[in-house]
Coordinates of C-alpha atoms in Angstrom, one line a residue:
Chain A
X1323 CA 190.1 156.1 6.2
X1324 CA 191.3 153.2 8.8
X1325 CA 193.5 150.5 8.0
X1326 CA 190.2 148.3 9.3
X1327 CA 188.0 150.1 6.5
X1328 CA 190.1 148.9 4.1
X1329 CA 189.9 145.5 5.1
X1330 CA 187.2 143.2 2.7
X1331 CA 183.7 143.4 4.3
X1332 CA 184.0 139.5 3.6
X1333 CA 186.9 138.8 5.8
X1334 CA 185.1 142.0 8.0
X1335 CA 182.0 139.6 8.1
X1336 CA 182.9 136.9 9.7
X1337 CA 183.1 136.8 13.4
X1338 CA 186.1 135.5 15.2
X1339 CA 186.4 131.7 16.1
X1340 CA 184.5 130.9 19.9
X1341 CA 187.8 128.4 20.0
X1342 CA 190.1 130.9 19.1
X1343 CA 188.8 133.4 22.0
X1344 CA 188.5 130.7 24.3
X1345 CA 192.2 129.7 23.7
X1346 CA 193.6 133.2 24.7
X1347 CA 192.1 132.6 28.0
X1348 CA 193.2 129.5 29.1
X1349 CA 197.0 130.7 27.4
X1350 CA 197.3 132.9 30.1
X1351 CA 196.8 129.9 32.3
X1352 CA 199.4 127.5 34.6
X1353 CA 198.7 124.0 35.5
X1354 CA 195.5 123.7 33.2
X1355 CA 194.0 120.1 32.0
X1356 CA 192.4 120.5 29.0
X1357 CA 189.8 117.9 27.3
X1358 CA 189.4 121.3 24.4
X1359 CA 192.0 120.4 22.0
X1360 CA 191.4 118.2 18.6
X1361 CA 194.1 116.2 17.8
X1362 CA 195.1 113.2 18.7
X1363 CA 197.7 113.1 21.6
X1364 CA 199.4 110.2 20.0
X1365 CA 203.0 111.7 18.3
X1366 CA 202.7 110.2 15.0
X1367 CA 203.9 106.9 14.7
X1368 CA 208.1 106.2 14.7
X1369 CA 207.6 104.5 11.6
X1370 CA 205.8 107.3 9.8
X1371 CA 208.6 110.1 11.0
X1372 CA 211.3 107.7 10.9
X1373 CA 210.5 107.7 6.7
X1374 CA 210.3 111.4 6.5
X1375 CA 213.7 111.4 8.1
X1376 CA 215.0 108.8 4.8
X1377 CA 213.2 111.1 2.3
X1378 CA 215.3 114.0 3.5
X1379 CA 218.5 111.8 3.7
X1380 CA 217.5 110.8 -0.5
X1381 CA 216.5 113.9 -0.8
X1382 CA 213.0 114.8 -1.1
X1383 CA 213.1 118.4 -1.3
X1384 CA 211.5 119.7 -4.1
X1385 CA 207.6 120.4 -5.5
X1386 CA 205.7 117.3 -6.5
X1387 CA 202.5 118.2 -9.3
X1388 CA 200.6 120.3 -8.4
X1389 CA 198.1 117.2 -7.7
X1390 CA 200.5 115.4 -5.6
X1391 CA 202.6 112.4 -5.9
X1392 CA 201.3 110.2 -8.0
X1393 CA 202.1 107.3 -6.0
X1394 CA 200.5 109.0 -3.1
X1395 CA 197.4 109.0 -5.6
X1396 CA 197.5 105.7 -6.0
X1397 CA 197.6 104.7 -2.4
X1398 CA 195.1 106.8 -1.0
X1399 CA 192.9 105.4 -4.2
X1400 CA 193.8 102.0 -3.3
X1401 CA 192.6 102.6 0.2
X1402 CA 188.9 104.1 -1.1
X1403 CA 188.5 101.2 -3.4
X1404 CA 189.5 98.3 -0.7
X1405 CA 187.7 100.3 1.7
X1406 CA 184.7 101.1 0.8
X1407 CA 184.7 99.9 -3.0
X1408 CA 183.9 102.5 -4.7
X1409 CA 186.9 103.4 -7.8
X1410 CA 188.5 106.7 -8.4
X1411 CA 191.5 107.3 -11.0
X1412 CA 194.5 108.3 -9.3
X1413 CA 195.7 110.3 -12.4
X1414 CA 192.6 113.0 -12.2
X1415 CA 190.6 112.2 -9.9
X1416 CA 193.3 112.5 -6.3
X1417 CA 194.4 116.0 -5.3
X1418 CA 196.6 115.8 -2.7
X1419 CA 195.8 119.0 -0.6
X1420 CA 197.6 121.1 2.4
X1421 CA 195.5 118.9 5.4
X1422 CA 191.0 119.2 4.6
X1423 CA 190.9 122.0 5.5
X1424 CA 192.4 123.5 2.4
X1425 CA 190.8 120.6 0.3
X1426 CA 187.4 121.8 1.8
X1427 CA 188.4 125.9 0.9
X1428 CA 188.7 124.9 -2.8
X1429 CA 186.1 122.8 -2.6
X1430 CA 183.9 125.8 -1.8
X1431 CA 185.6 127.8 -4.4
X1432 CA 185.6 125.7 -6.9
X1433 CA 181.8 125.7 -6.7
X1434 CA 180.4 128.5 -4.8
X1435 CA 179.4 131.4 -6.9
X1436 CA 177.5 134.8 -5.0
X1437 CA 174.1 134.2 -3.8
X1438 CA 175.0 130.4 -3.8
X1439 CA 173.1 129.0 -0.2
X1440 CA 175.6 125.8 1.1
X1441 CA 173.3 123.6 3.6
X1442 CA 175.7 123.6 6.8
X1443 CA 174.0 121.2 9.5
X1444 CA 175.3 122.1 13.2
X1445 CA 177.1 122.7 15.2
X1446 CA 180.1 121.7 13.1
X1447 CA 183.6 122.5 12.9
X1448 CA 184.4 125.5 12.7
X1449 CA 185.3 126.5 9.7
X1450 CA 183.1 125.2 8.0
X1451 CA 180.4 128.2 7.7
X1452 CA 183.6 130.5 6.9
X1453 CA 184.8 129.2 4.6
X1454 CA 181.5 129.5 2.8
X1455 CA 181.3 132.8 3.3
X1456 CA 184.9 133.3 2.0
X1457 CA 183.7 131.6 -1.2
X1458 CA 180.9 134.2 -1.4
X1459 CA 178.0 132.0 -0.7
X1460 CA 175.9 131.8 2.3
X1461 CA 176.0 129.0 4.9
X1462 CA 172.5 127.6 6.0
X1463 CA 172.9 126.6 9.5
X1464 CA 170.8 123.3 9.4
X1465 CA 170.6 122.9 13.4
X1466 CA 170.5 119.0 14.6
X1467 CA 169.7 118.2 18.3
X1468 CA 170.4 115.7 21.1
X1469 CA 167.6 114.8 20.7
X1470 CA 167.9 112.6 17.2
X1471 CA 171.6 112.4 18.9
X1472 CA 173.0 115.0 16.4
X1473 CA 171.9 113.1 13.3
X1474 CA 170.9 115.5 10.5
X1475 CA 167.3 114.9 9.6
X1476 CA 166.1 115.4 6.3
X1477 CA 162.6 117.2 7.2
X1478 CA 165.6 120.3 8.2
X1479 CA 166.8 120.3 5.1
X1480 CA 163.6 120.2 3.5
X1481 CA 162.4 123.4 5.2
X1482 CA 165.6 125.8 4.3
X1483 CA 166.5 124.1 0.5
X1484 CA 165.5 126.9 -1.5
X1485 CA 167.1 127.5 -5.3
X1486 CA 169.5 129.0 -4.6
X1487 CA 171.3 126.2 -2.3
X1488 CA 174.2 124.9 -3.9
X1489 CA 175.6 122.3 -1.9
X1490 CA 175.4 120.3 1.3
X1491 CA 178.1 120.4 3.6
X1492 CA 178.5 117.4 6.0
X1493 CA 180.9 115.9 8.1
X1494 CA 180.4 112.9 10.0
X1495 CA 181.4 111.7 12.3
X1496 CA 180.9 114.7 13.4
X1497 CA 183.3 117.2 15.8
X1498 CA 181.5 118.5 17.9
X1499 CA 179.5 116.0 18.9
X1500 CA 180.9 112.5 18.1
X1501 CA 177.9 111.7 16.5
X1502 CA 177.7 109.2 13.8
X1503 CA 175.6 108.8 10.4
X1504 CA 174.3 105.2 9.3
X1505 CA 174.0 104.3 6.2
X1506 CA 170.4 104.3 5.7
X1507 CA 170.2 107.4 6.8
X1508 CA 173.2 108.7 4.6
X1509 CA 170.7 107.3 2.0
X1510 CA 167.9 109.6 3.3
X1511 CA 170.1 112.7 2.6
X1512 CA 171.0 111.0 -1.0
X1513 CA 168.0 111.0 -1.9
X1514 CA 167.3 114.7 -0.9
X1515 CA 170.8 115.6 -2.1
X1516 CA 169.5 114.1 -5.5
X1517 CA 166.4 115.0 -5.5
X1518 CA 167.5 119.0 -5.4
X1519 CA 170.5 118.5 -7.6
X1520 CA 172.8 119.1 -4.7
X1521 CA 176.7 118.4 -4.8
X1522 CA 177.0 116.8 -1.3
X1523 CA 181.0 118.2 0.2
X1524 CA 181.3 114.8 3.3
X1525 CA 184.4 115.4 4.9
X1526 CA 185.3 112.1 6.2
X1527 CA 188.1 113.2 8.3
X1528 CA 187.1 111.0 11.2
X1529 CA 185.7 108.2 9.6
X1530 CA 188.5 105.9 11.0
X1531 CA 187.2 107.0 14.5
X1532 CA 184.0 105.2 14.7
X1533 CA 183.9 102.8 17.6
X1534 CA 179.8 101.4 16.5
X1535 CA 178.8 100.4 14.1
X1536 CA 181.1 101.0 10.1
X1537 CA 181.7 104.2 8.4
X1538 CA 179.7 104.6 5.1
X1539 CA 181.2 107.0 3.1
X1540 CA 179.2 109.1 1.1
X1541 CA 180.9 108.6 -2.1
X1542 CA 179.9 104.6 -1.9
X1543 CA 176.2 105.8 -1.8
X1544 CA 174.6 104.6 -4.6
X1545 CA 174.7 107.6 -7.8
X1546 CA 176.7 109.6 -5.2
X1547 CA 180.2 109.2 -6.8
X1548 CA 179.9 112.0 -9.0
X1549 CA 177.4 114.6 -6.9
X1550 CA 179.9 114.0 -3.7
X1551 CA 183.6 115.7 -2.9
X1552 CA 185.0 113.5 -0.8
X1553 CA 187.6 114.7 2.1
X1554 CA 189.7 113.4 3.8
X1555 CA 193.1 113.5 5.3
X1556 CA 196.1 111.7 8.3
X1557 CA 195.8 114.5 10.7
X1558 CA 193.2 112.2 12.9
X1559 CA 193.5 108.3 12.6
X1560 CA 197.2 108.7 12.0
X1561 CA 198.2 111.4 14.7
X1562 CA 199.6 114.2 11.9
X1563 CA 198.4 117.0 12.5
X1564 CA 201.0 118.7 12.4
X1565 CA 202.3 117.5 8.8
X1566 CA 199.0 119.5 6.2
X1567 CA 198.4 116.6 4.7
X1568 CA 194.4 116.1 3.3
X1569 CA 193.1 114.8 0.4
X1570 CA 190.2 115.2 -2.0
X1571 CA 188.6 112.7 -4.2
X1572 CA 186.0 114.0 -6.7
X1573 CA 184.9 113.6 -10.4
X1574 CA 187.9 115.1 -13.0
X1575 CA 185.5 118.3 -13.2
X1576 CA 185.9 119.1 -10.0
X1577 CA 189.3 118.2 -9.0
X1578 CA 190.2 120.0 -11.9
X1579 CA 188.6 123.3 -10.8
X1580 CA 190.0 123.0 -7.0
X1581 CA 193.3 121.8 -8.7
X1582 CA 193.4 125.6 -10.5
X1583 CA 193.2 127.2 -7.3
X1584 CA 195.2 125.2 -5.3
X1585 CA 197.8 125.8 -8.5
X1586 CA 197.9 129.0 -8.3
X1587 CA 197.3 129.2 -4.2
X1588 CA 199.7 126.5 -2.3
X1589 CA 200.9 125.0 -5.4
X1590 CA 201.4 121.4 -3.8
X1591 CA 201.7 119.9 -0.5
X1592 CA 204.9 119.8 1.5
X1593 CA 206.5 116.7 -0.5
X1594 CA 208.5 114.7 2.9
X1595 CA 204.7 114.9 4.5
X1596 CA 203.5 113.6 1.1
X1597 CA 206.2 110.6 1.2
X1598 CA 205.4 110.0 4.9
X1599 CA 201.9 109.6 4.0
X1600 CA 202.6 107.4 1.8
X1601 CA 204.0 104.7 4.3
X1602 CA 201.4 105.8 6.7
X1603 CA 199.0 104.4 4.5
X1604 CA 201.3 101.6 3.6
X1605 CA 202.5 100.1 6.7
X1606 CA 200.1 102.5 9.1
X1607 CA 197.1 101.0 9.6
X1608 CA 198.4 98.4 12.6
X1609 CA 199.6 101.5 13.9
X1610 CA 196.4 103.5 13.6
X1611 CA 193.8 100.8 14.6
X1612 CA 195.8 100.6 18.0
X1613 CA 195.4 104.5 18.6
X1614 CA 191.8 103.8 18.0
X1615 CA 190.8 101.1 20.7
X1616 CA 192.9 103.3 23.0
X1617 CA 190.2 106.1 22.2
X1618 CA 187.4 104.1 22.3
X1619 CA 188.5 102.3 25.7
X1620 CA 188.9 106.5 26.8
X1621 CA 185.2 107.6 25.3
X1622 CA 183.4 104.6 27.3
X1623 CA 185.3 106.2 30.3
X1624 CA 184.5 109.9 30.3
X1625 CA 180.6 108.8 29.2
X1626 CA 181.1 107.4 32.2
X1627 CA 182.5 109.0 34.1
X1628 CA 179.8 112.4 33.5
X1629 CA 177.1 111.1 33.2
X1630 CA 177.9 109.7 36.7
X1631 CA 178.7 113.7 37.9
X1632 CA 175.3 114.0 36.9
X1633 CA 175.6 115.5 33.5
X1634 CA 173.7 114.0 31.1
X1635 CA 175.1 112.5 27.5
X1636 CA 174.4 111.4 25.0
X1637 CA 176.8 108.2 23.5
X1638 CA 179.6 110.1 20.9
X1639 CA 180.4 106.4 18.9
X1640 CA 182.7 108.4 16.6
X1641 CA 185.6 110.9 16.6
X1642 CA 187.0 112.1 19.7
X1643 CA 184.7 114.1 21.5
X1644 CA 181.9 113.7 24.1
X1645 CA 178.8 116.6 24.1
X1646 CA 177.4 116.4 27.6
X1647 CA 174.5 118.9 28.4
X1648 CA 175.5 121.3 31.0
X1649 CA 172.3 122.9 31.3
X1650 CA 170.8 121.4 34.7
X1651 CA 173.9 123.2 36.4
X1652 CA 172.0 126.9 34.8
X1653 CA 175.2 127.9 32.8
X1654 CA 175.6 129.0 30.0
X1655 CA 178.8 127.4 27.3
X1656 CA 180.5 129.7 28.0
X1657 CA 179.8 130.6 31.7
X1658 CA 180.2 126.7 32.7
X1659 CA 183.8 126.6 30.5
X1660 CA 185.0 130.1 31.7
X1661 CA 183.7 129.1 35.0
X1662 CA 185.6 125.4 35.5
X1663 CA 188.5 126.8 34.0
X1664 CA 189.0 129.6 36.5
X1665 CA 188.0 127.2 39.8
X1666 CA 189.4 124.0 38.7
X1667 CA 191.6 124.4 35.9
X1668 CA 189.9 122.1 33.4
X1669 CA 189.7 123.4 29.4
X1670 CA 186.8 122.6 27.7
X1671 CA 185.4 124.4 24.7
X1672 CA 181.8 125.9 24.9
X1673 CA 179.8 124.0 22.6
X1674 CA 178.0 127.0 21.3
X1675 CA 181.4 127.7 19.3
X1676 CA 180.4 125.1 17.2
X1677 CA 176.9 126.4 16.2
X1678 CA 174.6 128.1 17.8
X1679 CA 172.2 124.8 18.4
X1680 CA 175.5 123.8 21.1
X1681 CA 174.2 126.3 23.0
X1682 CA 174.0 124.6 26.7
X1683 CA 176.8 121.6 26.0
X1684 CA 180.3 121.5 25.9
X1685 CA 183.1 120.1 24.0
X1686 CA 184.9 117.6 26.4
X1687 CA 188.0 116.0 23.8
X1688 CA 188.8 112.3 24.9
X1689 CA 193.1 112.9 23.3
X1690 CA 194.0 112.6 26.5
X1691 CA 196.1 110.5 28.7
X1692 CA 194.0 108.5 31.2
X1693 CA 195.9 109.7 34.6
X1694 CA 195.4 113.6 32.8
X1695 CA 191.1 112.6 31.9
X1696 CA 191.0 111.1 35.7
X1697 CA 192.0 114.0 37.0
X1698 CA 189.8 116.5 34.6
X1699 CA 187.0 114.7 35.4
X1700 CA 187.6 114.7 39.5
X1701 CA 187.5 118.9 38.8
X1702 CA 184.4 118.7 36.9
X1703 CA 182.8 116.6 39.1
X1704 CA 183.2 119.4 41.9
X1705 CA 182.9 122.0 39.8
X1706 CA 179.4 120.5 38.9
X1707 CA 178.6 119.4 43.0
X1708 CA 179.4 123.1 43.8
X1709 CA 176.5 124.2 41.1
X1710 CA 174.4 121.4 42.1
X1711 CA 174.1 122.0 45.4
Chain B
X460 CA 191.8 88.7 26.8
X461 CA 194.4 90.2 25.1
X462 CA 193.3 93.7 25.5
X463 CA 192.6 93.3 29.2
X464 CA 196.4 91.5 29.2
X465 CA 197.9 94.4 27.5
X466 CA 196.0 97.1 29.7
X467 CA 197.3 95.8 33.0
X468 CA 200.7 95.1 31.4
X469 CA 201.3 99.1 30.4
X470 CA 199.1 100.2 33.7
X471 CA 198.5 97.4 36.7
X472 CA 197.5 100.6 38.7
X473 CA 194.1 100.5 37.1
X474 CA 191.0 99.2 39.6
X475 CA 189.3 96.5 38.2
X476 CA 186.3 99.2 37.8
X477 CA 188.2 101.8 35.0
X478 CA 188.9 97.9 33.4
X479 CA 185.2 96.9 33.5
X480 CA 184.5 100.6 31.4
X481 CA 187.7 100.8 29.0
X482 CA 186.7 97.0 28.3
X483 CA 182.9 96.9 27.9
X484 CA 182.6 94.4 30.4
X485 CA 181.5 94.0 34.1
X486 CA 183.5 94.7 37.2
X487 CA 182.7 91.1 38.4
X488 CA 184.4 89.5 35.3
X489 CA 187.0 91.3 35.1
X490 CA 187.8 90.8 38.1
X491 CA 187.2 87.0 37.7
X492 CA 189.2 86.9 34.4
X493 CA 192.4 88.9 36.7
X494 CA 192.2 86.1 38.9
X495 CA 192.6 83.5 37.1
X496 CA 195.0 84.7 34.9
X497 CA 197.1 85.3 37.8
X498 CA 196.5 81.5 39.2
X499 CA 197.2 80.2 35.5
X500 CA 199.9 82.3 36.2
X501 CA 199.6 83.8 32.4
X502 CA 200.1 87.3 34.8
X503 CA 203.4 85.9 36.3
X504 CA 204.1 88.9 38.3
X505 CA 203.4 93.4 38.6
X506 CA 206.6 94.9 38.0
X507 CA 207.5 98.7 38.0
X508 CA 210.6 100.0 35.5
X509 CA 212.3 102.1 37.8
X510 CA 215.3 104.6 36.6
X511 CA 218.0 103.3 39.5
X512 CA 220.2 106.1 38.3
X513 CA 217.8 108.7 38.2
X514 CA 217.0 107.3 42.1
X515 CA 221.0 107.8 42.5
X516 CA 221.6 104.2 43.4
X517 CA 224.4 103.0 41.4
X518 CA 224.2 99.5 40.1
X519 CA 226.6 98.1 37.8
X520 CA 224.8 95.4 35.3
X521 CA 226.5 93.2 32.6
X522 CA 225.2 90.9 30.3
X523 CA 227.7 87.8 29.5
X524 CA 227.2 85.7 26.9
X525 CA 227.7 81.7 27.9
X526 CA 228.2 78.7 26.0
X527 CA 227.4 75.5 27.6
X528 CA 227.8 72.6 26.7
X529 CA 224.1 71.0 27.3
X530 CA 223.8 68.0 28.6
X531 CA 221.4 64.6 28.2
X532 CA 218.0 64.3 28.2
X533 CA 218.2 67.9 30.5
X534 CA 219.2 69.8 27.4
X535 CA 220.6 73.8 28.5
X536 CA 217.7 73.8 31.3
X537 CA 220.2 71.9 34.3
X538 CA 223.0 74.6 33.6
X539 CA 220.8 77.4 33.4
X540 CA 218.3 77.0 36.3
X541 CA 221.5 76.6 38.3
X542 CA 222.4 80.4 36.6
X543 CA 218.9 81.9 36.8
X544 CA 218.8 80.9 41.0
X545 CA 221.9 83.4 41.6
X546 CA 219.8 86.6 42.5
X547 CA 222.2 89.0 41.0
X548 CA 220.9 87.2 37.6
X549 CA 218.1 89.2 36.4
X550 CA 217.6 88.2 32.8
X551 CA 218.1 84.6 31.6
X552 CA 217.2 83.7 28.3
X553 CA 218.6 81.0 25.4
X554 CA 219.8 82.0 22.2
X555 CA 220.2 80.9 18.5
X556 CA 223.5 82.5 17.0
X557 CA 227.2 82.2 18.9
X558 CA 226.5 82.0 22.0
X559 CA 223.4 79.5 24.2
X560 CA 223.2 81.9 27.0
X561 CA 222.9 85.6 27.3
X562 CA 222.6 86.4 31.7
X563 CA 221.8 89.6 32.6
X564 CA 223.5 90.1 36.0
X565 CA 222.9 93.4 38.4
X566 CA 225.6 94.1 41.0
X567 CA 227.0 96.8 43.2
X568 CA 230.0 97.2 41.3
X569 CA 232.5 96.0 38.7
X570 CA 234.1 94.1 41.2
X571 CA 231.1 92.3 42.0
X572 CA 230.6 91.2 38.7
X573 CA 233.8 89.9 37.9
X574 CA 233.5 87.9 41.1
X575 CA 230.1 86.2 39.9
X576 CA 231.7 85.4 37.0
X577 CA 234.7 83.8 38.1
X578 CA 234.1 82.3 40.9
X579 CA 230.1 81.1 40.5
X580 CA 229.1 81.1 36.5
X581 CA 232.5 80.3 34.9
X582 CA 233.0 76.8 37.7
X583 CA 229.5 75.8 36.7
X584 CA 229.9 72.2 35.2
X585 CA 229.0 72.7 31.4
X586 CA 230.0 76.4 31.4
X587 CA 232.4 76.4 28.3
X588 CA 233.1 79.9 27.8
X589 CA 231.8 83.5 29.0
X590 CA 232.2 86.9 27.8
X591 CA 231.1 89.9 29.9
X592 CA 229.7 92.7 28.8
X593 CA 229.2 95.6 30.6
X594 CA 225.8 98.1 30.0
X595 CA 226.5 101.4 30.0
X596 CA 223.7 103.2 29.6
X597 CA 219.6 102.5 29.4
X598 CA 218.1 103.7 26.5
X599 CA 214.8 101.7 26.7
X600 CA 213.9 98.7 29.2
X601 CA 210.7 96.7 28.5
X602 CA 209.5 98.3 25.7
X603 CA 209.7 101.4 28.1
X604 CA 212.1 104.7 26.6
X605 CA 213.8 105.4 29.5
X606 CA 214.2 109.5 29.1
X607 CA 211.3 109.5 26.9
X608 CA 209.8 113.0 26.9
X609 CA 208.0 113.1 24.1
X610 CA 206.2 116.5 25.0
X611 CA 202.8 116.8 24.2
X612 CA 203.5 120.5 22.0
X613 CA 199.7 120.9 21.3
X614 CA 198.0 123.9 22.0
X615 CA 195.4 123.5 25.0
X616 CA 192.5 124.2 22.7
X617 CA 192.4 123.5 18.9
X618 CA 189.4 123.5 16.7

């Protein structure tokens, strides 16, 4: 028996991430302007970094409670209450995790059993479907389309729901499209979830990066609090990706179940990062809003730039991605990304890395400096005009 | 308006077209606004910060704390004006605390700084005392960290 034969069939069944494959190509090249990065280009604000240094000086080097430092949980609960008017008890309804990725994994493993199905709108963050599979469930993709601004439609859910459907996993503002969902649209999803008695896992990591309209927290919808596992974290809004601090908010039963897995696997999130997360929540609002303003300006630049190049592009209203259609070039998303990289040294990510319905699109991140965005746009224009003749 | 000024303060090479897109305004409105701000001296000057040391130009900078006797009716202003008119004076601030004026000068040599202090500054009527501090290294100027190399440590492609 080969070593490969001895691997778990579940793990073997998961395809490698399309992003990973593309990263391998980019990694070998020099002088690349990258729009392929799914994280802020800002370094964590200094006062947050400084709090980590000071935390170490004060001897914050030990384990914390499994749920996380109580002070951090209190700050998280306060934030969600102040912002969305939903109350969570910091003692048993808040769990601090190693990034939202861990929170997502815990949520799936806490609720999904073998044979369960989870509805996953696409295009979506690359981990969503894999996490469902790793938990033993089946991810059921629900395509969204540019005609609906990549907003999830209840009709598309209705045709895919079955008696085995356990949950629905949504992530708005969306990576990779930048789509948002309004309160009215989410109310319809809530109605659907109630009708079919589904748990809703709502990944709101990009919630603070909403440029038009107001972000609606799914838990804040009527009767949704106890049905929802709300996921969020510090990576995007506070430019703290490498710190790996996320959190989950849910009813005590869900949190206890998630914490059971967390305590046997991770034990607790790193204390230094938790200390800094407290600083981010207490004093990070100004720095965050400055970064959000900057993303918004870049968003407008990219939208205008890509449209003037001749690429059809729906207007993203959240996150820091723009998702232009490259169909008129006659190339597949992967061809477009690979040829653009080879010919013009601009890295972006093929849309189908986020699900089949992302074919014909590419994800461009505008978490890049103004000069890099300008250079990338010039190069994309050259590339596209060659293709369009 | 504040947003426009912040953008220009950070990078005055942005064109009205670019600013218009970034701010969601029309190009004509941005152009008119900039002209008004310049006319009203809200935008005083477009400035470039240069690391002269890196450019191989050796200048000597000093910050001089000056105590002065304020004059009737004009207070500190008349003496301040006499000082800021000297071309070697780069910055001049009226301060609270142990001294009255903070004068930053740029000269070609230590000798030139001393000459400025004893022949020009200290001889002004009303200047009571001066304390000269030589600037050894410039870490941050006008909000810009001079050696700031917070490299982009991100991977080229991430989820």
